[in-house]
CSV table of C-alpha atoms in Angstrom, one decimal:
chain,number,residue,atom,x,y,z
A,18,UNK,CA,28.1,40.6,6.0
A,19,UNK,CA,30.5,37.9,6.0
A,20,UNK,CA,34.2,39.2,4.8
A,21,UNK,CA,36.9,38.0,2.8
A,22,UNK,CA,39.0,37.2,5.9
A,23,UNK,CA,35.7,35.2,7.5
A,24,UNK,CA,35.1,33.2,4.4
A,25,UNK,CA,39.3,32.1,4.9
A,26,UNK,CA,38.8,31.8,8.0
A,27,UNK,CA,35.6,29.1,7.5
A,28,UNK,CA,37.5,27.4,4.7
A,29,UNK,CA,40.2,26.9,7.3
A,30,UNK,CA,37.6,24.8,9.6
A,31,UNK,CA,36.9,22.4,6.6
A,32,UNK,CA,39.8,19.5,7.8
A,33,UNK,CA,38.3,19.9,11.3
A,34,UNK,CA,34.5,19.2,10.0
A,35,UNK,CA,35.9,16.1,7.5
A,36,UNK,CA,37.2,14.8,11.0
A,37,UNK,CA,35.0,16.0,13.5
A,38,UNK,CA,31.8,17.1,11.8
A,39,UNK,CA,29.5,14.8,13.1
A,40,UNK,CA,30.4,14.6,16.6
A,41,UNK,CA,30.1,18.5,16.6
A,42,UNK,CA,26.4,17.9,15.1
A,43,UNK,CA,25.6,15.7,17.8
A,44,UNK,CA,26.5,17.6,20.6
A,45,UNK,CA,24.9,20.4,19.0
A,46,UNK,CA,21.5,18.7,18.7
A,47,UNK,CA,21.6,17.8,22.2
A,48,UNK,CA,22.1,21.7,23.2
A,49,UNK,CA,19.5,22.6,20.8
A,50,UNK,CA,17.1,20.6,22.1
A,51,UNK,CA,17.9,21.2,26.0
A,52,UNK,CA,17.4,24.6,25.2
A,53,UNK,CA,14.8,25.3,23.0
A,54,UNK,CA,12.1,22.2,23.3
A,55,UNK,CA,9.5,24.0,21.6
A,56,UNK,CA,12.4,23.4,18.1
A,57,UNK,CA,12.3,19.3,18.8
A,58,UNK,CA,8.9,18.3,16.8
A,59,UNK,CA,10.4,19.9,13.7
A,60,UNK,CA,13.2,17.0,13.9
A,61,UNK,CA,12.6,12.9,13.7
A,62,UNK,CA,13.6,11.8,16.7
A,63,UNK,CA,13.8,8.3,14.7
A,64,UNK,CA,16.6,10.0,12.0
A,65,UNK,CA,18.3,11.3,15.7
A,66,UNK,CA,18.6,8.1,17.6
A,67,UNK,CA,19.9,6.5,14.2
A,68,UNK,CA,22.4,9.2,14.0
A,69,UNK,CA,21.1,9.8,10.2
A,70,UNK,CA,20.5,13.7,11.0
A,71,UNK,CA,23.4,14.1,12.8
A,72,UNK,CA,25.7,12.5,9.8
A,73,UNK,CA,23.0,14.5,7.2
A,74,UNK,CA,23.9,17.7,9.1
A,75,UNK,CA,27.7,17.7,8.9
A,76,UNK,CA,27.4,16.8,5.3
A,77,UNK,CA,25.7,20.0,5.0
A,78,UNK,CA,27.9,21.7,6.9
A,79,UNK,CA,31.0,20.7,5.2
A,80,UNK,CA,29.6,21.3,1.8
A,81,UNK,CA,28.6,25.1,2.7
A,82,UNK,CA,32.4,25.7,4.0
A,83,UNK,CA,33.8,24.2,1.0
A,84,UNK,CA,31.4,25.9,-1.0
A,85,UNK,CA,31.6,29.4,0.5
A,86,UNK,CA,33.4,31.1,-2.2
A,87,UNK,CA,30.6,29.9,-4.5
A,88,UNK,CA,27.0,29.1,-3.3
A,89,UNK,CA,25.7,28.4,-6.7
A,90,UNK,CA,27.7,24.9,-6.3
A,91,UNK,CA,25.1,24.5,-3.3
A,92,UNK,CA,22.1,24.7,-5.7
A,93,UNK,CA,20.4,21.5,-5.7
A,94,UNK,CA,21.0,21.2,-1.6
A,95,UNK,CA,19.8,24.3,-0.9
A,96,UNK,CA,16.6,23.7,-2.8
A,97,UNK,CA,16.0,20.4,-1.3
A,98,UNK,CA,16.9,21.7,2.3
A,99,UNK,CA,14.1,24.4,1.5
A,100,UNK,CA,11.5,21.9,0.2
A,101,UNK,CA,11.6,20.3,3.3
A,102,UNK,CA,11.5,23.0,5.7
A,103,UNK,CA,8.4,24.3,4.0
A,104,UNK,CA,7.0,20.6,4.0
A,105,UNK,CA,7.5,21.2,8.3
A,106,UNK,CA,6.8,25.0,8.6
A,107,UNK,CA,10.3,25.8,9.6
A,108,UNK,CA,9.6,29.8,10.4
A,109,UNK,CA,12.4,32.7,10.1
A,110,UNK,CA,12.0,32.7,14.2
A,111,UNK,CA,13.6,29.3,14.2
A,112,UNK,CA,17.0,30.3,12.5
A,113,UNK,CA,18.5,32.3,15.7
A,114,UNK,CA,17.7,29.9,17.4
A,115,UNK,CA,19.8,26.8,15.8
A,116,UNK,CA,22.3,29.6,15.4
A,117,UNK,CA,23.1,30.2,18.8
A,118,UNK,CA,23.3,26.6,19.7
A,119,UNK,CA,25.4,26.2,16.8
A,120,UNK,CA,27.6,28.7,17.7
A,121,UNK,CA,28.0,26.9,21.4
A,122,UNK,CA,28.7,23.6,20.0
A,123,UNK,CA,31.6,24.9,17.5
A,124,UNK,CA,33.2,26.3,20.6
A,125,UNK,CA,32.4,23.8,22.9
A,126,UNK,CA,33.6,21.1,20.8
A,127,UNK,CA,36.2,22.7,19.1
A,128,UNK,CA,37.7,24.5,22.4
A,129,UNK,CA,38.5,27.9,23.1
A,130,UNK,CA,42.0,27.7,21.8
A,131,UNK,CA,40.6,26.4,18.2
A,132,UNK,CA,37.0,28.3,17.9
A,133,UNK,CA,38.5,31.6,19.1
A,134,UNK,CA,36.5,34.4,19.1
A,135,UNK,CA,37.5,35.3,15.1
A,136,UNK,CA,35.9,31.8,14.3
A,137,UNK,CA,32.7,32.4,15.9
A,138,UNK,CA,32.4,35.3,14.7
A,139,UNK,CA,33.1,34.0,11.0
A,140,UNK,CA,30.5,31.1,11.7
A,141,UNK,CA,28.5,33.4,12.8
A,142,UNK,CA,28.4,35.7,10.0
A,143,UNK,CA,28.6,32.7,7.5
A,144,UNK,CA,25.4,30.8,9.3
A,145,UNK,CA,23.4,34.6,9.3
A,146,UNK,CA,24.4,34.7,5.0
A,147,UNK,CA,23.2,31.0,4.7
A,148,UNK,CA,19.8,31.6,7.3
A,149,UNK,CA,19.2,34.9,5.2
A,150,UNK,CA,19.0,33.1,2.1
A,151,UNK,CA,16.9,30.0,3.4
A,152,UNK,CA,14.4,32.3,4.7
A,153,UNK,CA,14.4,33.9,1.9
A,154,UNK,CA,13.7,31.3,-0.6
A,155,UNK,CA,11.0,29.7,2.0
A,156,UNK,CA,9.4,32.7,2.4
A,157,UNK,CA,8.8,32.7,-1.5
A,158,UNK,CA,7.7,29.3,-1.7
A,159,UNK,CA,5.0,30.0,1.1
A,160,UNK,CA,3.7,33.0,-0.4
A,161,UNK,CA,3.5,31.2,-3.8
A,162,UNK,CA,1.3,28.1,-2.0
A,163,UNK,CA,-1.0,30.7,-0.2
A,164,UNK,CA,-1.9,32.8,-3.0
A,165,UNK,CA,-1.7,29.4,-5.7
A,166,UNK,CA,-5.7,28.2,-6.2
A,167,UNK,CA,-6.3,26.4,-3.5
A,168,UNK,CA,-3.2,27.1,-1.9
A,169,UNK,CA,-3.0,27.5,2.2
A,170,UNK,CA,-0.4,28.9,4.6
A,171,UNK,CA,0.5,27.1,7.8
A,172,UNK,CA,-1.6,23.8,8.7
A,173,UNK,CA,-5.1,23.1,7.5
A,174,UNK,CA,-7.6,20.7,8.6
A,175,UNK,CA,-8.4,17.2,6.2
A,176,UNK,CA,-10.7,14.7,6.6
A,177,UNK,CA,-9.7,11.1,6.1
A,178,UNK,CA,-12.3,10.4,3.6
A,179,UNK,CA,-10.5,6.5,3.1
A,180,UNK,CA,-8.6,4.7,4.9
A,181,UNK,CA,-7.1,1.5,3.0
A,182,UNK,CA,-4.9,-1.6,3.7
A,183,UNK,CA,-2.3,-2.0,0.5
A,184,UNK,CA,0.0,-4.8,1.8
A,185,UNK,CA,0.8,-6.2,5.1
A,186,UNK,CA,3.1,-3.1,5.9
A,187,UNK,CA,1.4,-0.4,4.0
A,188,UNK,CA,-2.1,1.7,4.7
A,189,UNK,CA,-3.4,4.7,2.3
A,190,UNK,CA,-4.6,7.6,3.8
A,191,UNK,CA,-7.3,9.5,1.6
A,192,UNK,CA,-7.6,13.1,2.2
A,193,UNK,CA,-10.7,15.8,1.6
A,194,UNK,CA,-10.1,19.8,3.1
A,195,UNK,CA,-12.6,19.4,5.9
A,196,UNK,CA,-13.7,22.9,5.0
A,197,UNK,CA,-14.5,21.7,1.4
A,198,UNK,CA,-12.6,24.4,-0.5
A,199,UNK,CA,-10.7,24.0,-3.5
A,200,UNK,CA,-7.1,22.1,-3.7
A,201,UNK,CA,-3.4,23.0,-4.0
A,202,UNK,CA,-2.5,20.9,-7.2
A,203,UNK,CA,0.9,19.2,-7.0
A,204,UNK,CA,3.7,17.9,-9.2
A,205,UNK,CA,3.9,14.3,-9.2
A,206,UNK,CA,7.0,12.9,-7.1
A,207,UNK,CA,6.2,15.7,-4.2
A,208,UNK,CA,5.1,14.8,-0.5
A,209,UNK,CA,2.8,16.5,2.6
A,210,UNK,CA,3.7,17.8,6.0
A,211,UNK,CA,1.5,16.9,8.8
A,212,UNK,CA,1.3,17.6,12.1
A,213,UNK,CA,0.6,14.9,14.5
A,214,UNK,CA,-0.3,14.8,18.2
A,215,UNK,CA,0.8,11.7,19.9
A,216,UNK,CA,0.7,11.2,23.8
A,217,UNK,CA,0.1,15.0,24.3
A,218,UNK,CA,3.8,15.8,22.0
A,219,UNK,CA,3.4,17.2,18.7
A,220,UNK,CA,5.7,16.0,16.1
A,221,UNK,CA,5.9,16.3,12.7
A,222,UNK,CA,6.5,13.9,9.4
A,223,UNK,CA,6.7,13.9,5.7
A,224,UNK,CA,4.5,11.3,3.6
A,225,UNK,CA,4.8,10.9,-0.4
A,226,UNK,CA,1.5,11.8,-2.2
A,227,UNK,CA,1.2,8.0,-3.7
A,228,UNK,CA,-1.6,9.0,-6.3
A,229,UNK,CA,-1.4,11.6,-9.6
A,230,UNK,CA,-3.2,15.0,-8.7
A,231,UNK,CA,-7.1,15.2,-9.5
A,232,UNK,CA,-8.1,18.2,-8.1
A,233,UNK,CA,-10.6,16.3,-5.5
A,234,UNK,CA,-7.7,14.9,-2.3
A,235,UNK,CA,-4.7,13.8,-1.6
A,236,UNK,CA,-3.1,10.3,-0.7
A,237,UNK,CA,-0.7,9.4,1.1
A,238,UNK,CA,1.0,5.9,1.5
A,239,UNK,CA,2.5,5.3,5.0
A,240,UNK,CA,4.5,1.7,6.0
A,241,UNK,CA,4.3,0.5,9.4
A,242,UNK,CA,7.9,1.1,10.8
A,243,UNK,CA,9.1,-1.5,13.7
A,244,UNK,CA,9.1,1.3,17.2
A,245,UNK,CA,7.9,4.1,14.3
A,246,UNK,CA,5.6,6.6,16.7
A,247,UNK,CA,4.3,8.5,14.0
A,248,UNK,CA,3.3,5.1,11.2
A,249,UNK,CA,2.1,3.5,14.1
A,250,UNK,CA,-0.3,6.4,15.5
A,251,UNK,CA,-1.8,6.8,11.8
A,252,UNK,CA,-2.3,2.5,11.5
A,253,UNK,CA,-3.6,2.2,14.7
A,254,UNK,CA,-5.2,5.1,16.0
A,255,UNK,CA,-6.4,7.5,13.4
A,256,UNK,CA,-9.7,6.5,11.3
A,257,UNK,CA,-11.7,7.5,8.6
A,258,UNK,CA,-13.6,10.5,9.6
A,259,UNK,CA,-10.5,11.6,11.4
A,260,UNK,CA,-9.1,15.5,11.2
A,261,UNK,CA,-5.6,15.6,10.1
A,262,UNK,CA,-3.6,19.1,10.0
A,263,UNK,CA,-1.7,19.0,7.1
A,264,UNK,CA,1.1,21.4,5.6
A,265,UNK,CA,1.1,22.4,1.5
A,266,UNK,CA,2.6,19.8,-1.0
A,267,UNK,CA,6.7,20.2,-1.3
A,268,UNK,CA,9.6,18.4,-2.7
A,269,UNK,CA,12.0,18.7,-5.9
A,270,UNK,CA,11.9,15.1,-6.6
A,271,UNK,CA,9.3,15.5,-8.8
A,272,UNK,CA,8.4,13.9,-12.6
A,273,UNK,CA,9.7,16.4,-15.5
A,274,UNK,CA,8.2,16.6,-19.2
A,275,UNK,CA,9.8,14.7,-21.7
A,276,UNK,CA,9.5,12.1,-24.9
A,277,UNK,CA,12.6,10.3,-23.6
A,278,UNK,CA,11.5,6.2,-22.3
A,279,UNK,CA,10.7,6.7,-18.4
A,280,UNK,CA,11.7,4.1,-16.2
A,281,UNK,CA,10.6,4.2,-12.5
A,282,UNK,CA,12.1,2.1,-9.9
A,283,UNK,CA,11.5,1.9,-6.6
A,284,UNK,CA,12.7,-0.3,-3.3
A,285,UNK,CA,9.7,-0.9,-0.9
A,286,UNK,CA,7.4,2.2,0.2
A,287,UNK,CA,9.5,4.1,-2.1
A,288,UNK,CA,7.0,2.8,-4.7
A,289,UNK,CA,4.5,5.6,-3.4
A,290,UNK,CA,5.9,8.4,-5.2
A,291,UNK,CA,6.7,6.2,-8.2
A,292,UNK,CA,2.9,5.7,-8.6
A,293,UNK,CA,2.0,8.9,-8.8
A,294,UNK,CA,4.4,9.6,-11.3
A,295,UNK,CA,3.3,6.5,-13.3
A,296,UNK,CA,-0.1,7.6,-13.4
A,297,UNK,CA,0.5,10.7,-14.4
A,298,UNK,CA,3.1,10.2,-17.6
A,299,UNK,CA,0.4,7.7,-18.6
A,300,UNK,CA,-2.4,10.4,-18.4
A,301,UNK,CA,-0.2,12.8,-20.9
A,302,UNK,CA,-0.8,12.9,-24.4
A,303,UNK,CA,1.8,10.5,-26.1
A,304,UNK,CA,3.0,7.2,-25.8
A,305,UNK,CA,5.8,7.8,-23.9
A,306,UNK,CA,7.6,4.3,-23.6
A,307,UNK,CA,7.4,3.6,-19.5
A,308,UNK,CA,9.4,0.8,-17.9
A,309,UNK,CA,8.3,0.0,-14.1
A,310,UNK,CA,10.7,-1.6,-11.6
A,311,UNK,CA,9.4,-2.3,-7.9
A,312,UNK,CA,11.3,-4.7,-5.6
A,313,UNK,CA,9.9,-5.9,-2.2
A,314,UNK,CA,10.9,-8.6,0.7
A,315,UNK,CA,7.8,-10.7,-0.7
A,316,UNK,CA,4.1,-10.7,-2.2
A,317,UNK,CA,3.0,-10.4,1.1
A,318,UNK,CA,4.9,-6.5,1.5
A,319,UNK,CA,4.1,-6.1,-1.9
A,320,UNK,CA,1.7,-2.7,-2.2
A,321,UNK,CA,-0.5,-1.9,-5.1
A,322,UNK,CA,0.1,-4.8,-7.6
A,323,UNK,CA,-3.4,-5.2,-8.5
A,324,UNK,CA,-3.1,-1.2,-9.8
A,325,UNK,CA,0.2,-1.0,-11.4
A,326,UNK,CA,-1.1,-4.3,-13.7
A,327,UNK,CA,-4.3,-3.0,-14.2
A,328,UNK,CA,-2.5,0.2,-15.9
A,329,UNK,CA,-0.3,-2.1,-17.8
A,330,UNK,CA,-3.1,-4.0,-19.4
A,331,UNK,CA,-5.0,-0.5,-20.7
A,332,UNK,CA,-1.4,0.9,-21.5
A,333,UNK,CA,0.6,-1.5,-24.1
A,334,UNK,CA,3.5,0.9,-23.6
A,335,UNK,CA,4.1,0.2,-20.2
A,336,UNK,CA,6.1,-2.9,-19.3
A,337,UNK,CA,6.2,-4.1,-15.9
A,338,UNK,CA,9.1,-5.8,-13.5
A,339,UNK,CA,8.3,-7.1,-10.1
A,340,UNK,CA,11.6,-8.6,-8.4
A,341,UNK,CA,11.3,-10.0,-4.3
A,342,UNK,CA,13.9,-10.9,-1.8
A,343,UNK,CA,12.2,-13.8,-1.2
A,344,UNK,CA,9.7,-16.4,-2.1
A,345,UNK,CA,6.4,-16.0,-0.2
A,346,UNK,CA,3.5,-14.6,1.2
A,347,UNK,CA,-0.1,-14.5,-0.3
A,348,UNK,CA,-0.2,-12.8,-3.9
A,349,UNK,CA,1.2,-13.7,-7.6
A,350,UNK,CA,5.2,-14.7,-7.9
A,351,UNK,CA,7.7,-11.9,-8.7
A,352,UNK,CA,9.2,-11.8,-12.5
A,353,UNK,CA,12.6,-12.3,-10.4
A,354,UNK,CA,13.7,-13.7,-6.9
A,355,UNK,CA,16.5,-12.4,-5.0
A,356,UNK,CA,18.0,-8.9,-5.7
A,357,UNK,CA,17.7,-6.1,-8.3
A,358,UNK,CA,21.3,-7.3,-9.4
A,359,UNK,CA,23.0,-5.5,-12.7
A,360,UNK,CA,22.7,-7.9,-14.9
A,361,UNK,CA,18.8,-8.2,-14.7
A,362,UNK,CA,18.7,-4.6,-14.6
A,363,UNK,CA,20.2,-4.7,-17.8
A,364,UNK,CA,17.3,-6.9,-19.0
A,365,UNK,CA,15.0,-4.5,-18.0
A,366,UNK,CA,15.5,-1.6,-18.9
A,367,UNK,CA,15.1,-0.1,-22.3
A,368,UNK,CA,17.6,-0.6,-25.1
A,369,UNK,CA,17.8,2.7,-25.7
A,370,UNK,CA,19.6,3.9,-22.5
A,371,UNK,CA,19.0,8.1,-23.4
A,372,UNK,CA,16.2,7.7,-21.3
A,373,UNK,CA,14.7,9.3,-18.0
A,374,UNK,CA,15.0,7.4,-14.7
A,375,UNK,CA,13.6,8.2,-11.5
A,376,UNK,CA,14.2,5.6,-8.3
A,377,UNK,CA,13.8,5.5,-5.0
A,378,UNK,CA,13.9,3.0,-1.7
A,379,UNK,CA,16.4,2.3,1.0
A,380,UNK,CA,19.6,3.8,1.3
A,381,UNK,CA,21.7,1.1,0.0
A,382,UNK,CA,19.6,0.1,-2.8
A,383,UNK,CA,19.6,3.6,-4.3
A,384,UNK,CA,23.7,4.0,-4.1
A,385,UNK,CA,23.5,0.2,-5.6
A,386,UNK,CA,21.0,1.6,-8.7
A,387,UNK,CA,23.0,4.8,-9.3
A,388,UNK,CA,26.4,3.0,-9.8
A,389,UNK,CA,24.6,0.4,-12.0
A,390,UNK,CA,22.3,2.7,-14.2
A,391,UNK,CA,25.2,4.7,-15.0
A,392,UNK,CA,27.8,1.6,-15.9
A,393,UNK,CA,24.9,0.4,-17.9
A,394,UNK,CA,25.5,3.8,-19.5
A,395,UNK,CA,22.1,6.2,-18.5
A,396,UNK,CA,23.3,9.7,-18.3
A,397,UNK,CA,23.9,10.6,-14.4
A,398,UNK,CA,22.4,13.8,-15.0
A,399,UNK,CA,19.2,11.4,-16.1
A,400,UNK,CA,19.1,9.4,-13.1
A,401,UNK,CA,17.6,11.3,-10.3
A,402,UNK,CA,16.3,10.1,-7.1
A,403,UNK,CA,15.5,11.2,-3.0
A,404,UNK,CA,15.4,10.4,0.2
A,405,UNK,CA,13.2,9.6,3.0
A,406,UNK,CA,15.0,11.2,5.4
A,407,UNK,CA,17.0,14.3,6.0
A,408,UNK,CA,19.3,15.8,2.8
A,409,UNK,CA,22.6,14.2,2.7
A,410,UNK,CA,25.0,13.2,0.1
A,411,UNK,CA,24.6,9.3,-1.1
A,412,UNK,CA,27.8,7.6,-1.2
């Protein structure tokens, strides 16, 4: 039970993690994973090296200690940090462990004279209230995909049914339950765990479901990434007729109801999840107006053109934007060349601006859209987006 005088004492640390946060996240990654090996393949090694989940961590960090006095605040991080530890099976077992080595960083960091034994013992009650209510919420999310139709607990076996080249970078993955049960339906915007096995070490990813729910498989959309050991292991190694084990559908980024004009734009693979929620708002009953926005390096990088027109020649209500970096590469020109810049934004999207956006892509280019949607005046609580890698705040 974490007291009044711990939660001071924990607000007291916030100046040292604005400062310090991330080296403390680093050095407590590198005890975590000395100690406890068997915790490494629910972390990407690739978001480690880049120092993305370090910097993601202390971000989290920071915004529970300035947020102890009320957790509500926490709300939408919470619920995205739970999403994707259910996405990777994160189990209540794992939680003492990251505590402990916690717990040695902050003092080995810190030093004794700073993390006394009154802050530990305030970080450690704080970290058990924050693990308690984690576990908590995962455990209801679990028991909710086991007993859903077609829901599963833990990893089950699929069959790659298809697997299918979209653009120089990116392959579809088409997946049937090998034991030919029924399937967990999922919201639209929402992405699968799997479990990989490459050079005898397990590790584990996240992949967008790139296609609206039909009750028959799921598929996935994954870009080859330059040194990327799990994209490379699915594009080179695994086939049709493979077994995948795969984790339930998770994720709050996810396509709400509404009769407000949808626009969907998307930077690269972060397409994938824009086509499923395409597919699925033009599937509802309606017309809801839909304005589609994808940007890539060049036709060549360009994924699933021929689909997103197709839909815009049965769909009159659905207007389509195609801007590239570049000139080049096989396929039709781009609407635009050079950058999604705020002045063709403005072109683009619709005049009415009390409308629903949904975007994703690379780092920059979401934190670019965000500032621009809202100066172009679309409500900031109408402009939501994700991202690929861990939960962190986007500057």
């Amino acid at each position: 039970m974490l007291t009044p005088a711990q939660r001071d004492i924990v607000k007291s640390t916030v100046p040292l993690l604005e400062t310090g946060g991330e080296a403390l996240t680093t050095h407590f990654y590198k005890g975590l994973f000395r100690d406890h090996p068997e915790v490494r393949p629910l972390f990407n090694q690739a978001h480690q090296a880049s120092g993305e989940q370090p910097r993601a961590l202390a971000n989290g960090v920071l915004m529970y200690a300035k947020n102890i006095d009320r957790l509500e605040a926490l709300g939408p991080l919470a619920q995205q940090i739970v999403q994707k530890h259910v996405a990777l099976q994160v189990l209540p077992e794992h939680y003492p462990l990251v505590g402990d080595s916690l717990l040695r960083a902050i003092r080995e960091v810190l030093g004794a004279e700073i993390a006394t034994d009154a802050v530990i013992a305030a970080w450690a009650a704080a970290y058990g209230q924050l693990a308690d209510l984690l576990i908590g919420a995962e455990a209801a999310v679990y028991a909710d995909n086991a007993q859903a139709p077609g829901g599963w607990r833990g990893a089950r076996a699929f069959r790659v049914a298809k697997k299918q080249r979209e653009s120089a970078e990116i392959t579809s993955f088409h997946l049937v339950p090998a034991d030919g049960g029924p399937l967990l339906d999922f919201r639209p915007g929402q992405y699968l765990g799997l479990r990989l096995v490459v050079d005898g070490q397990e590790i584990r990813r996240n992949y967008s479901l790139s296609a609206a729910p039909d009750g028959r498989r799921y598929r996935i959309s994954v870009k080859r990434e330059p040194g990327g050991v799990a994209s490379n292991h699915l594009h080179e190694r695994v086939q049709e007729g493979d077994l995948l084990d795969v984790f339930p559908p998770a994720g709050e980024f996810t396509l709400g109801a509404g009769d407000k004009p949808l626009v969907l734009i998307s930077g690269g693979v972060g397409i994938t999840p824009t086509l499923a929620m395409l597919d699925a708002a033009l599937a509802a009953p309606g017309q809801r107006p839909v304005h589609f926005i994808h940007c890539a390096r060049n036709a060549e990088v360009h994924a699933f053109r021929a689909h997103v027109d197709a839909q815009a020649a049965r769909h009159p209500h659905l207007q389509v934007f195609y801007c590239h970096d570049e000139q080049g590469g096989d396929g039709p020109a781009a609407h635009a060349i050079g950058r999604l810049d705020r002045a063709r934004l403005q072109d683009w999207l619709p005049a009415d601006r009390d409308l629903d956006a949904y975007f994703l892509g690379p780092k920059p280019f979401m934190a670019q859209l965000r500032r621009d949607l809202h100066a172009l005046g679309v409500p900031p609580a109408q402009a939501r987006y994700e991202f690929f890698g861990p939960a962190s705040a986007l500057a």
